[in-house]
Amino acid sequence: MQQYKLFINGEWVDSGTGETFDDVNPATLETIAKLQKASVDDVSRAVESAEGAFDSWSGTPAPLRGKILFRAARMLEERKEQLARLMTQEMGKILKETRGDVQEAIDITYYAAGEGRRLLGETTPSELPDKFCMTTRRPIGVVGLITPWNFPIAIPAWKIMPALIYGNTIVFKPASDTPLLSIGLVKILTEAGLPKGVLNLVIGEGSIVGGAIVNNKNIKAISFTGSVETGRWILSEAGKDMKRVSLELGGKNPIIVMDDADLNLAIDGVLWGAFGTTGQRCTAASRVIVHEEILPAFQKKFIERTKKLKLGNGLDETTDMGPVINNLQLQKIAKYVNIGKEEGATLVLGGRTAKPLPGYFFEPTIFTDVTSDMRIAQEEIFGPVLSLISAVSLDEAIDIANSVVYGLSSSIYTGNIKNAFKAIEKLDTGITYINAPTIGAEIHLPFGGTKATGNGTREAGTTAIEEFTEIKTVYFDYSGRLQKAQIDVE
Ligand code: UN1
């Protein structure tokens, strides 16, 4: 059995305690690797190493940092298939999707590499003569990155690549369910020429390793994707040290299907949005709000299509839906199905675990007669469970869509431009799709949400610079005399 280590100060090392844990394939329940479990001391060593590397890395011209990222992007491309297959074995989603996950990492790596020759500041006139005003961007310092298992390489890359191009050094903790892709990514960056200490990898329990990262005073910023509960804890802890925090938390993403929608297009979209990645995306569609006029037709066709989905091993190209990540998630999904039944919703499809293989499979599940106050319509389930909700008008559909604590992604299917623009204006989410499902964000646009989905930040694309830089405002007075702003101005 292959054993993997932590990566600190440019070396693969055992953890301080020597403890290990198993990495299990959720489809077959085979153990695929053993990993070292980091301790609080390992995190301290990783932070010291990142601090040691900071001066040199932040002093390296950004275009040269970009060169390393360009090399890494090309290596990711070369290893795309191999990484995708490993990802399917480690987290279960089907090959088509794991290839997409690696592609998302490739895209952000190229994008961030190019940013090395932008990194734009602003210039603006001064109110005084012979004085020049501008802003420049500086790195924050050592940043702590904590990532989830559902996008095992895309989300780490969304955080690592911008953090690197802007000159920060990193302590990175991936989810314990999917460490192998993070190891693959760290290896690529190292081979591409990333100097030692710039990127440190600590793998282990969230409460211990994640906690030690959040509480380390020398870490200046935290970027976290995961649960609301953990996000709230991070925000309050990090607040004590004035750390910058960016959070990408849950979603309860709605798709509105209007009576003027292309029904077949909507059905394709809802199927992909709800059951792609076995429903385990922050952006997954878990509520479909259908105009009452077309609800019967939608429901009938949608159930027929869902019945055809094939569960199995994601490595088999004919599989539509893989397992869920672990037993805990499986139990959580089953619990929510019971809650839905007790609340009076009608279970029209699925609702049970399945055994195409020994792993953690759950049938694609559809509830109807769901009202928006039910827990299954309010709480994030993170599995293949979809609630169908009826609405009499667009206004009512929007009210239902906005009635949850989350605000990540939303979507509307309509043939009417007025409806589309009203939805863009009124849906209280960070992302809105028109005639496309709630999933499928592209890396060069801001990603994130409103309300309990985060703390107002957006990652990736044009907004990553806000996550990983400090602004320096510069006033350059070349008049050779004392000029007083606000006072020497007539
Ligand atoms: C997530 O679910 O945490 O838009 C990220 C999407 C993907 C990213 C999802 N590109 O669904």
Short mmCIF file of C-alpha atoms in Angstrom, two decimals, residues 5-468:
data_model
loop_
_atom_site.label_atom_id
_atom_site.label_comp_id
_atom_site.label_asym_id
_atom_site.label_seq_id
_atom_site.Cartn_x
_atom_site.Cartn_y
_atom_site.Cartn_z
CA LYS A 5 3.55 12.17 3.50
CA LEU A 6 3.19 15.83 4.37
CA PHE A 7 5.10 18.44 2.38
CA ILE A 8 6.92 20.97 4.55
CA ASN A 9 9.79 23.22 3.54
CA GLY A 10 10.29 21.46 0.25
CA GLU A 11 10.43 17.94 1.66
CA TRP A 12 8.05 15.02 1.98
CA VAL A 13 8.03 14.25 5.70
CA ASP A 14 6.28 12.04 8.24
CA SER A 15 3.98 13.75 10.69
CA GLY A 16 5.28 14.51 14.16
CA THR A 17 3.13 11.76 15.65
CA GLY A 18 3.66 9.19 12.89
CA GLU A 19 -0.09 8.52 12.90
CA THR A 20 -1.71 7.47 9.62
CA PHE A 21 -5.19 7.11 8.16
CA ASP A 22 -6.73 5.29 5.19
CA ASP A 23 -7.92 6.84 1.94
CA VAL A 24 -10.95 4.81 0.79
CA ASN A 25 -12.61 4.53 -2.64
CA PRO A 26 -16.28 5.35 -1.90
CA ALA A 27 -17.55 3.15 -4.75
CA THR A 28 -15.69 -0.05 -3.90
CA LEU A 29 -14.63 0.56 -0.26
CA GLU A 30 -11.08 -0.48 -1.18
CA THR A 31 -8.32 1.36 0.63
CA ILE A 32 -6.27 3.10 -2.05
CA ALA A 33 -3.58 4.78 0.04
CA LYS A 34 -2.34 5.49 3.54
CA LEU A 35 -1.60 9.01 4.65
CA GLN A 36 0.29 10.71 7.42
CA LYS A 37 -1.94 12.62 9.80
CA ALA A 38 -0.52 16.06 10.63
CA SER A 39 -0.40 17.38 14.18
CA VAL A 40 -0.53 20.93 15.57
CA ASP A 41 3.30 20.94 15.62
CA ASP A 42 3.42 20.04 11.94
CA VAL A 43 1.24 23.05 11.20
CA SER A 44 3.64 25.28 13.17
CA ARG A 45 6.57 23.93 11.15
CA ALA A 46 4.66 24.52 7.92
CA VAL A 47 3.93 28.11 8.92
CA GLU A 48 7.59 28.72 9.81
CA SER A 49 8.63 27.32 6.47
CA ALA A 50 6.14 29.57 4.62
CA GLU A 51 7.37 32.57 6.59
CA GLY A 52 10.96 31.73 5.70
CA ALA A 53 10.12 31.59 2.00
CA PHE A 54 8.07 34.78 1.94
CA ASP A 55 10.72 37.46 1.33
CA SER A 56 12.27 35.71 -1.59
CA TRP A 57 8.98 34.67 -3.20
CA SER A 58 7.27 38.03 -2.78
CA GLY A 59 10.44 39.65 -4.13
CA THR A 60 10.40 37.52 -7.28
CA PRO A 61 8.94 39.56 -10.16
CA ALA A 62 5.35 38.50 -10.77
CA PRO A 63 5.98 37.60 -14.46
CA LEU A 64 8.63 35.13 -13.27
CA ARG A 65 6.22 33.66 -10.74
CA GLY A 66 3.86 33.42 -13.71
CA LYS A 67 6.39 31.35 -15.67
CA ILE A 68 6.29 28.66 -12.99
CA LEU A 69 2.51 28.66 -13.16
CA PHE A 70 2.54 28.39 -16.97
CA ARG A 71 4.78 25.32 -16.65
CA ALA A 72 2.47 23.87 -14.00
CA ALA A 73 -0.56 24.45 -16.26
CA ARG A 74 1.12 22.53 -19.10
CA MET A 75 1.97 19.66 -16.74
CA LEU A 76 -1.61 19.56 -15.48
CA GLU A 77 -2.72 19.26 -19.11
CA GLU A 78 -0.31 16.40 -19.74
CA ARG A 79 -1.49 14.57 -16.60
CA LYS A 80 -5.17 15.41 -17.00
CA GLU A 81 -6.41 11.89 -17.70
CA GLN A 82 -4.27 10.29 -15.02
CA LEU A 83 -5.42 12.82 -12.40
CA ALA A 84 -9.05 12.46 -13.45
CA ARG A 85 -8.94 8.67 -13.08
CA LEU A 86 -7.31 8.97 -9.67
CA MET A 87 -9.99 11.48 -8.63
CA THR A 88 -12.81 9.16 -9.68
CA GLN A 89 -11.26 6.44 -7.53
CA GLU A 90 -10.74 8.73 -4.59
CA MET A 91 -14.06 10.61 -4.52
CA GLY A 92 -16.41 8.74 -6.79
CA LYS A 93 -17.68 11.24 -9.34
CA ILE A 94 -17.80 10.06 -12.93
CA LEU A 95 -14.86 10.47 -15.30
CA LYS A 96 -16.55 13.10 -17.45
CA GLU A 97 -16.83 15.27 -14.33
CA THR A 98 -13.39 14.54 -12.90
CA ARG A 99 -11.91 15.53 -16.26
CA GLY A 100 -13.87 18.78 -15.92
CA ASP A 101 -12.52 19.25 -12.40
CA VAL A 102 -8.92 18.94 -13.64
CA GLN A 103 -9.75 21.24 -16.56
CA GLU A 104 -10.98 23.86 -14.11
CA ALA A 105 -7.61 23.64 -12.35
CA ILE A 106 -5.81 24.01 -15.70
CA ASP A 107 -7.93 27.05 -16.59
CA ILE A 108 -7.29 28.90 -13.33
CA THR A 109 -3.59 28.09 -13.50
CA TYR A 110 -3.27 29.66 -16.96
CA TYR A 111 -5.42 32.58 -15.87
CA ALA A 112 -3.34 33.24 -12.74
CA ALA A 113 -0.10 32.81 -14.71
CA GLY A 114 -1.22 35.56 -17.10
CA GLU A 115 -2.09 37.76 -14.13
CA GLY A 116 1.66 37.91 -13.46
CA ARG A 117 1.87 40.43 -16.33
CA ARG A 118 -1.22 42.41 -15.24
CA LEU A 119 -1.47 42.84 -11.48
CA LEU A 120 -2.91 46.24 -12.22
CA GLY A 121 -3.01 49.24 -9.92
CA GLU A 122 -4.68 52.62 -10.41
CA THR A 123 -3.40 56.11 -11.08
CA THR A 124 -5.42 59.24 -10.55
CA PRO A 125 -4.66 62.98 -10.48
CA SER A 126 -3.78 64.68 -7.24
CA GLU A 127 -5.63 67.75 -6.00
CA LEU A 128 -2.19 69.41 -5.74
CA PRO A 129 0.30 70.23 -8.53
CA ASP A 130 3.50 68.22 -9.00
CA LYS A 131 2.12 65.29 -7.09
CA PHE A 132 1.40 61.80 -8.40
CA CYS A 133 -1.16 59.36 -6.90
CA MET A 134 -1.31 55.64 -7.46
CA THR A 135 -2.11 52.28 -5.91
CA THR A 136 -0.03 49.14 -6.01
CA ARG A 137 -0.77 45.62 -4.81
CA ARG A 138 1.28 43.73 -2.27
CA PRO A 139 0.97 40.17 -1.04
CA ILE A 140 -0.63 39.59 2.36
CA GLY A 141 1.97 37.15 3.71
CA VAL A 142 1.43 33.56 4.78
CA VAL A 143 -2.07 32.45 3.87
CA GLY A 144 -3.98 29.38 5.08
CA LEU A 145 -6.06 27.55 2.48
CA ILE A 146 -8.62 24.96 3.55
CA THR A 147 -10.49 23.07 0.84
CA PRO A 148 -13.34 20.53 0.51
CA TRP A 149 -13.51 17.08 -1.11
CA ASN A 150 -16.13 17.72 -3.81
CA PHE A 151 -13.75 19.50 -6.21
CA PRO A 152 -10.48 17.90 -5.13
CA ILE A 153 -8.21 19.77 -7.54
CA ALA A 154 -10.30 22.66 -8.94
CA ILE A 155 -10.98 24.35 -5.61
CA PRO A 156 -7.40 23.98 -4.30
CA ALA A 157 -6.22 25.49 -7.61
CA TRP A 158 -8.74 28.35 -7.35
CA LYS A 159 -7.05 29.32 -4.12
CA ILE A 160 -3.41 28.26 -4.59
CA MET A 161 -2.78 29.78 -8.02
CA PRO A 162 -4.02 33.32 -7.25
CA ALA A 163 -2.35 33.24 -3.82
CA LEU A 164 0.94 32.33 -5.50
CA ILE A 165 0.86 34.79 -8.37
CA TYR A 166 0.21 37.64 -5.95
CA GLY A 167 3.32 36.64 -4.01
CA ASN A 168 1.93 34.95 -0.90
CA THR A 169 3.29 31.78 0.66
CA ILE A 170 0.93 29.03 1.69
CA VAL A 171 -0.07 26.49 4.29
CA PHE A 172 -2.62 24.28 2.56
CA LYS A 173 -4.96 21.74 4.14
CA PRO A 174 -7.06 19.68 1.72
CA ALA A 175 -10.02 17.56 2.82
CA SER A 176 -8.97 14.24 4.38
CA ASP A 177 -11.33 12.41 2.01
CA THR A 178 -9.37 13.55 -1.07
CA PRO A 179 -5.70 14.23 -0.30
CA LEU A 180 -4.22 12.45 -3.34
CA LEU A 181 -5.20 15.11 -5.84
CA SER A 182 -3.66 17.76 -3.62
CA ILE A 183 -0.48 15.75 -3.46
CA GLY A 184 -0.54 15.53 -7.27
CA LEU A 185 -0.95 19.30 -7.49
CA VAL A 186 1.87 20.02 -5.04
CA LYS A 187 4.16 17.65 -6.97
CA ILE A 188 3.41 19.43 -10.23
CA LEU A 189 4.09 22.87 -8.79
CA THR A 190 7.32 21.64 -7.25
CA GLU A 191 8.47 20.08 -10.53
CA ALA A 192 7.50 23.30 -12.29
CA GLY A 193 10.07 25.10 -10.15
CA LEU A 194 8.21 26.46 -7.11
CA PRO A 195 10.91 27.20 -4.52
CA LYS A 196 10.93 25.30 -1.25
CA GLY A 197 8.76 26.58 1.57
CA VAL A 198 6.42 28.53 -0.71
CA LEU A 199 3.69 25.87 -0.62
CA ASN A 200 3.33 23.55 2.39
CA LEU A 201 0.83 20.71 2.57
CA VAL A 202 -0.60 19.50 5.87
CA ILE A 203 -3.18 16.73 5.78
CA GLY A 204 -5.30 15.73 8.74
CA GLU A 205 -8.41 16.34 10.80
CA GLY A 206 -10.23 19.61 10.33
CA SER A 207 -10.66 20.25 14.03
CA ILE A 208 -6.93 19.77 14.68
CA VAL A 209 -5.06 20.83 11.54
CA GLY A 210 -7.65 23.34 10.30
CA GLY A 211 -7.99 24.69 13.83
CA ALA A 212 -4.24 25.14 14.15
CA ILE A 213 -4.12 27.03 10.85
CA VAL A 214 -6.96 29.36 11.86
CA ASN A 215 -5.44 30.02 15.26
CA ASN A 216 -1.86 30.56 14.09
CA LYS A 217 -1.00 34.23 14.58
CA ASN A 218 1.51 34.27 11.74
CA ILE A 219 -1.07 33.29 9.16
CA LYS A 220 -2.50 36.53 7.81
CA ALA A 221 -5.44 35.36 5.76
CA ILE A 222 -7.68 32.32 5.51
CA SER A 223 -9.56 31.10 2.46
CA PHE A 224 -12.06 28.37 3.26
CA THR A 225 -14.65 26.42 1.29
CA GLY A 226 -16.90 24.13 3.34
CA SER A 227 -19.78 24.14 5.80
CA VAL A 228 -21.54 27.18 7.25
CA GLU A 229 -20.89 25.90 10.76
CA THR A 230 -17.11 25.74 10.24
CA GLY A 231 -17.13 29.02 8.30
CA ARG A 232 -18.85 30.81 11.15
CA TRP A 233 -16.30 29.42 13.62
CA ILE A 234 -13.39 30.47 11.39
CA LEU A 235 -14.76 33.99 10.99
CA SER A 236 -15.12 34.52 14.72
CA GLU A 237 -11.73 32.98 15.59
CA ALA A 238 -9.87 34.80 12.83
CA GLY A 239 -11.52 38.05 13.86
CA LYS A 240 -9.52 37.97 17.10
CA ASP A 241 -6.28 38.32 15.11
CA MET A 242 -7.77 40.60 12.41
CA LYS A 243 -7.06 37.97 9.78
CA ARG A 244 -8.61 38.43 6.40
CA VAL A 245 -11.14 35.67 5.76
CA SER A 246 -12.90 34.56 2.61
CA LEU A 247 -15.61 31.98 2.90
CA GLU A 248 -17.47 29.91 0.32
CA LEU A 249 -20.11 27.99 2.23
CA GLY A 250 -23.36 26.24 1.47
CA GLY A 251 -26.16 26.63 -1.00
CA LYS A 252 -29.81 25.69 -1.45
CA ASN A 253 -29.88 26.60 -5.09
CA PRO A 254 -33.17 27.01 -6.93
CA ILE A 255 -34.08 26.53 -10.57
CA ILE A 256 -37.26 28.35 -11.59
CA VAL A 257 -39.07 26.84 -14.56
CA MET A 258 -41.64 29.23 -16.04
CA ASP A 259 -44.66 28.25 -18.14
CA ASP A 260 -42.95 29.84 -21.16
CA ALA A 261 -39.79 27.72 -20.80
CA ASP A 262 -38.47 25.16 -23.27
CA LEU A 263 -39.49 22.14 -21.21
CA ASN A 264 -36.97 19.67 -22.59
CA LEU A 265 -34.12 22.14 -22.13
CA ALA A 266 -35.24 22.71 -18.53
CA ILE A 267 -35.40 18.97 -17.87
CA ASP A 268 -31.86 18.47 -19.22
CA GLY A 269 -30.67 21.32 -17.01
CA VAL A 270 -32.39 20.19 -13.84
CA LEU A 271 -31.10 16.62 -14.28
CA TRP A 272 -27.53 17.88 -14.61
CA GLY A 273 -27.89 20.50 -11.89
CA ALA A 274 -29.47 18.20 -9.34
CA PHE A 275 -27.78 14.85 -9.93
CA GLY A 276 -24.42 15.82 -11.45
CA THR A 277 -21.63 15.11 -8.92
CA THR A 278 -24.35 13.08 -7.11
CA GLY A 279 -25.75 16.40 -5.90
CA GLN A 280 -22.56 17.13 -3.99
CA ARG A 281 -21.81 20.63 -5.25
CA CYS A 282 -22.26 23.86 -3.34
CA THR A 283 -23.95 24.98 -6.53
CA ALA A 284 -26.16 21.89 -6.98
CA ALA A 285 -29.83 22.51 -7.71
CA SER A 286 -31.82 21.12 -4.79
CA ARG A 287 -35.08 22.98 -5.38
CA VAL A 288 -37.01 23.26 -8.63
CA ILE A 289 -39.75 25.85 -8.50
CA VAL A 290 -42.11 25.10 -11.36
CA HIS A 291 -44.99 27.20 -12.63
CA GLU A 292 -48.19 25.35 -11.65
CA GLU A 293 -49.45 25.29 -15.26
CA ILE A 294 -46.62 23.06 -16.41
CA LEU A 295 -45.82 21.23 -13.18
CA PRO A 296 -47.68 17.99 -14.10
CA ALA A 297 -45.98 17.75 -17.50
CA PHE A 298 -42.58 18.66 -16.06
CA GLN A 299 -42.90 16.16 -13.22
CA LYS A 300 -43.93 13.27 -15.45
CA LYS A 301 -41.13 13.74 -17.97
CA PHE A 302 -38.56 14.52 -15.30
CA ILE A 303 -39.27 11.37 -13.32
CA GLU A 304 -39.01 9.28 -16.51
CA ARG A 305 -35.62 10.79 -17.30
CA THR A 306 -34.32 10.41 -13.75
CA LYS A 307 -35.32 6.73 -13.68
CA LYS A 308 -32.88 6.13 -16.52
CA LEU A 309 -29.84 7.37 -14.59
CA LYS A 310 -27.36 4.55 -14.08
CA LEU A 311 -25.53 4.29 -10.76
CA GLY A 312 -22.14 2.66 -10.56
CA ASN A 313 -18.40 3.03 -10.69
CA GLY A 314 -17.45 6.40 -12.17
CA LEU A 315 -14.61 4.75 -14.11
CA ASP A 316 -17.21 3.01 -16.27
CA GLU A 317 -18.05 5.50 -19.04
CA THR A 318 -21.70 4.36 -19.09
CA THR A 319 -22.27 5.39 -15.45
CA ASP A 320 -24.32 8.55 -14.89
CA MET A 321 -23.98 8.90 -11.14
CA GLY A 322 -21.29 7.75 -8.75
CA PRO A 323 -21.43 7.18 -4.98
CA VAL A 324 -21.54 9.82 -2.27
CA ILE A 325 -18.29 10.52 -0.51
CA ASN A 326 -18.58 8.58 2.76
CA ASN A 327 -20.88 6.83 5.17
CA LEU A 328 -21.54 9.95 7.20
CA GLN A 329 -22.91 11.74 4.12
CA LEU A 330 -24.96 8.67 3.20
CA GLN A 331 -26.56 8.67 6.65
CA LYS A 332 -27.21 12.40 6.45
CA ILE A 333 -28.99 12.03 3.12
CA ALA A 334 -31.09 9.13 4.44
CA LYS A 335 -31.98 11.23 7.48
CA TYR A 336 -33.22 14.07 5.28
CA VAL A 337 -35.36 11.68 3.25
CA ASN A 338 -37.08 10.63 6.48
CA ILE A 339 -37.49 14.24 7.52
CA GLY A 340 -39.11 15.01 4.14
CA LYS A 341 -41.59 12.13 4.56
CA GLU A 342 -42.42 13.18 8.12
CA GLU A 343 -42.99 16.75 6.99
CA GLY A 344 -45.64 15.53 4.55
CA ALA A 345 -43.77 15.78 1.25
CA THR A 346 -44.45 13.00 -1.26
CA LEU A 347 -41.52 10.80 -2.18
CA VAL A 348 -42.06 10.01 -5.87
CA LEU A 349 -38.70 8.46 -6.72
CA GLY A 350 -35.67 6.96 -4.97
CA GLY A 351 -35.19 7.61 -1.29
CA ARG A 352 -33.06 4.55 -0.58
CA THR A 353 -29.46 3.49 -0.54
CA ALA A 354 -28.40 1.34 -3.49
CA LYS A 355 -25.78 -1.40 -3.93
CA PRO A 356 -24.48 -1.58 -7.49
CA LEU A 357 -21.13 -1.97 -5.72
CA PRO A 358 -20.20 -2.25 -2.01
CA GLY A 359 -19.83 1.54 -1.60
CA TYR A 360 -21.95 4.48 -0.54
CA PHE A 361 -24.65 4.79 -3.18
CA PHE A 362 -27.95 6.63 -2.89
CA GLU A 363 -30.73 6.61 -5.45
CA PRO A 364 -31.60 9.85 -7.25
CA THR A 365 -34.48 11.08 -5.13
CA ILE A 366 -37.42 13.34 -5.96
CA PHE A 367 -39.97 14.84 -3.57
CA THR A 368 -43.14 16.59 -4.70
CA ASP A 369 -45.76 18.50 -2.70
CA VAL A 370 -42.91 20.34 -1.05
CA THR A 371 -43.64 23.68 0.55
CA SER A 372 -40.88 26.18 1.02
CA ASP A 373 -41.01 26.09 4.82
CA MET A 374 -40.10 22.38 4.98
CA ARG A 375 -36.61 21.49 6.15
CA ILE A 376 -35.89 19.61 2.91
CA ALA A 377 -36.57 22.91 1.09
CA GLN A 378 -34.48 24.98 3.49
CA GLU A 379 -31.40 23.01 4.56
CA GLU A 380 -28.45 21.90 2.47
CA ILE A 381 -28.51 18.11 2.02
CA PHE A 382 -25.46 17.74 -0.27
CA GLY A 383 -26.75 14.66 -2.03
CA PRO A 384 -29.02 13.57 -4.90
CA VAL A 385 -32.27 14.81 -3.36
CA LEU A 386 -34.47 17.25 -5.26
CA SER A 387 -37.62 19.04 -4.10
CA LEU A 388 -40.29 20.11 -6.59
CA ILE A 389 -42.19 23.18 -5.48
CA SER A 390 -45.16 24.74 -7.25
CA ALA A 391 -45.57 28.48 -7.85
CA VAL A 392 -48.42 30.49 -9.36
CA SER A 393 -46.31 33.35 -10.75
CA LEU A 394 -42.79 34.60 -11.22
CA ASP A 395 -43.12 36.83 -8.16
CA GLU A 396 -44.07 33.88 -6.01
CA ALA A 397 -41.28 31.75 -7.49
CA ILE A 398 -38.74 34.45 -6.67
CA ASP A 399 -40.07 34.79 -3.11
CA ILE A 400 -39.71 31.02 -2.65
CA ALA A 401 -36.24 31.07 -4.22
CA ASN A 402 -35.14 33.80 -1.79
CA SER A 403 -36.73 32.21 1.28
CA VAL A 404 -33.59 30.33 2.38
CA VAL A 405 -30.58 31.44 4.41
CA TYR A 406 -28.20 30.73 1.50
CA GLY A 407 -27.49 32.75 -1.64
CA LEU A 408 -24.97 31.04 -3.89
CA SER A 409 -26.46 30.16 -7.27
CA SER A 410 -29.89 30.41 -8.92
CA SER A 411 -31.38 29.79 -12.32
CA ILE A 412 -34.45 30.51 -14.41
CA TYR A 413 -35.75 28.79 -17.50
CA THR A 414 -37.93 31.15 -19.50
CA GLY A 415 -38.50 32.26 -23.07
CA ASN A 416 -39.43 35.74 -21.93
CA ILE A 417 -36.76 38.44 -21.70
CA LYS A 418 -38.74 40.38 -19.08
CA ASN A 419 -38.88 37.38 -16.78
CA ALA A 420 -35.15 36.80 -17.22
CA PHE A 421 -34.20 40.36 -16.31
CA LYS A 422 -36.58 40.43 -13.37
CA ALA A 423 -34.96 37.24 -12.08
CA ILE A 424 -31.47 38.73 -12.50
CA GLU A 425 -32.58 41.75 -10.50
CA LYS A 426 -34.54 40.02 -7.75
CA LEU A 427 -32.85 36.68 -7.08
CA ASP A 428 -30.69 37.20 -4.02
CA THR A 429 -27.70 35.05 -5.01
CA GLY A 430 -24.11 35.67 -6.08
CA ILE A 431 -24.64 33.83 -9.37
CA THR A 432 -27.71 33.61 -11.64
CA TYR A 433 -28.03 31.48 -14.77
CA ILE A 434 -30.57 32.03 -17.54
CA ASN A 435 -31.67 28.90 -19.39
CA ALA A 436 -28.85 26.90 -17.83
CA PRO A 437 -28.67 25.03 -14.49
CA THR A 438 -27.13 26.34 -11.26
CA ILE A 439 -23.77 24.65 -11.84
CA GLY A 440 -20.96 25.33 -14.28
CA ALA A 441 -19.22 28.48 -13.08
CA GLU A 442 -16.21 29.52 -15.20
CA ILE A 443 -12.95 30.47 -13.51
CA HIS A 444 -12.46 33.95 -14.94
CA LEU A 445 -15.60 35.30 -13.30
CA PRO A 446 -16.15 35.99 -9.60
CA PHE A 447 -17.48 33.02 -7.61
CA GLY A 448 -19.38 33.29 -4.35
CA GLY A 449 -22.66 34.14 -2.75
CA THR A 450 -24.82 36.28 -0.52
CA LYS A 451 -26.29 35.72 2.95
CA ALA A 452 -25.00 32.63 4.82
CA THR A 453 -23.11 31.45 1.73
CA GLY A 454 -20.16 33.60 2.68
CA ASN A 455 -18.85 36.82 4.12
CA GLY A 456 -19.23 38.94 1.00
CA THR A 457 -16.00 37.96 -0.73
CA ARG A 458 -15.76 36.43 -4.20
CA GLU A 459 -13.02 34.11 -5.34
CA ALA A 460 -11.41 33.26 -8.69
CA GLY A 461 -11.38 35.48 -11.77
CA THR A 462 -11.12 39.21 -11.49
CA THR A 463 -11.86 39.21 -7.74
CA ALA A 464 -9.11 36.86 -6.54
CA ILE A 465 -6.85 39.91 -6.30
CA GLU A 466 -9.05 41.22 -3.46
CA GLU A 467 -8.69 37.93 -1.65
CA PHE A 468 -4.92 37.73 -1.78
#
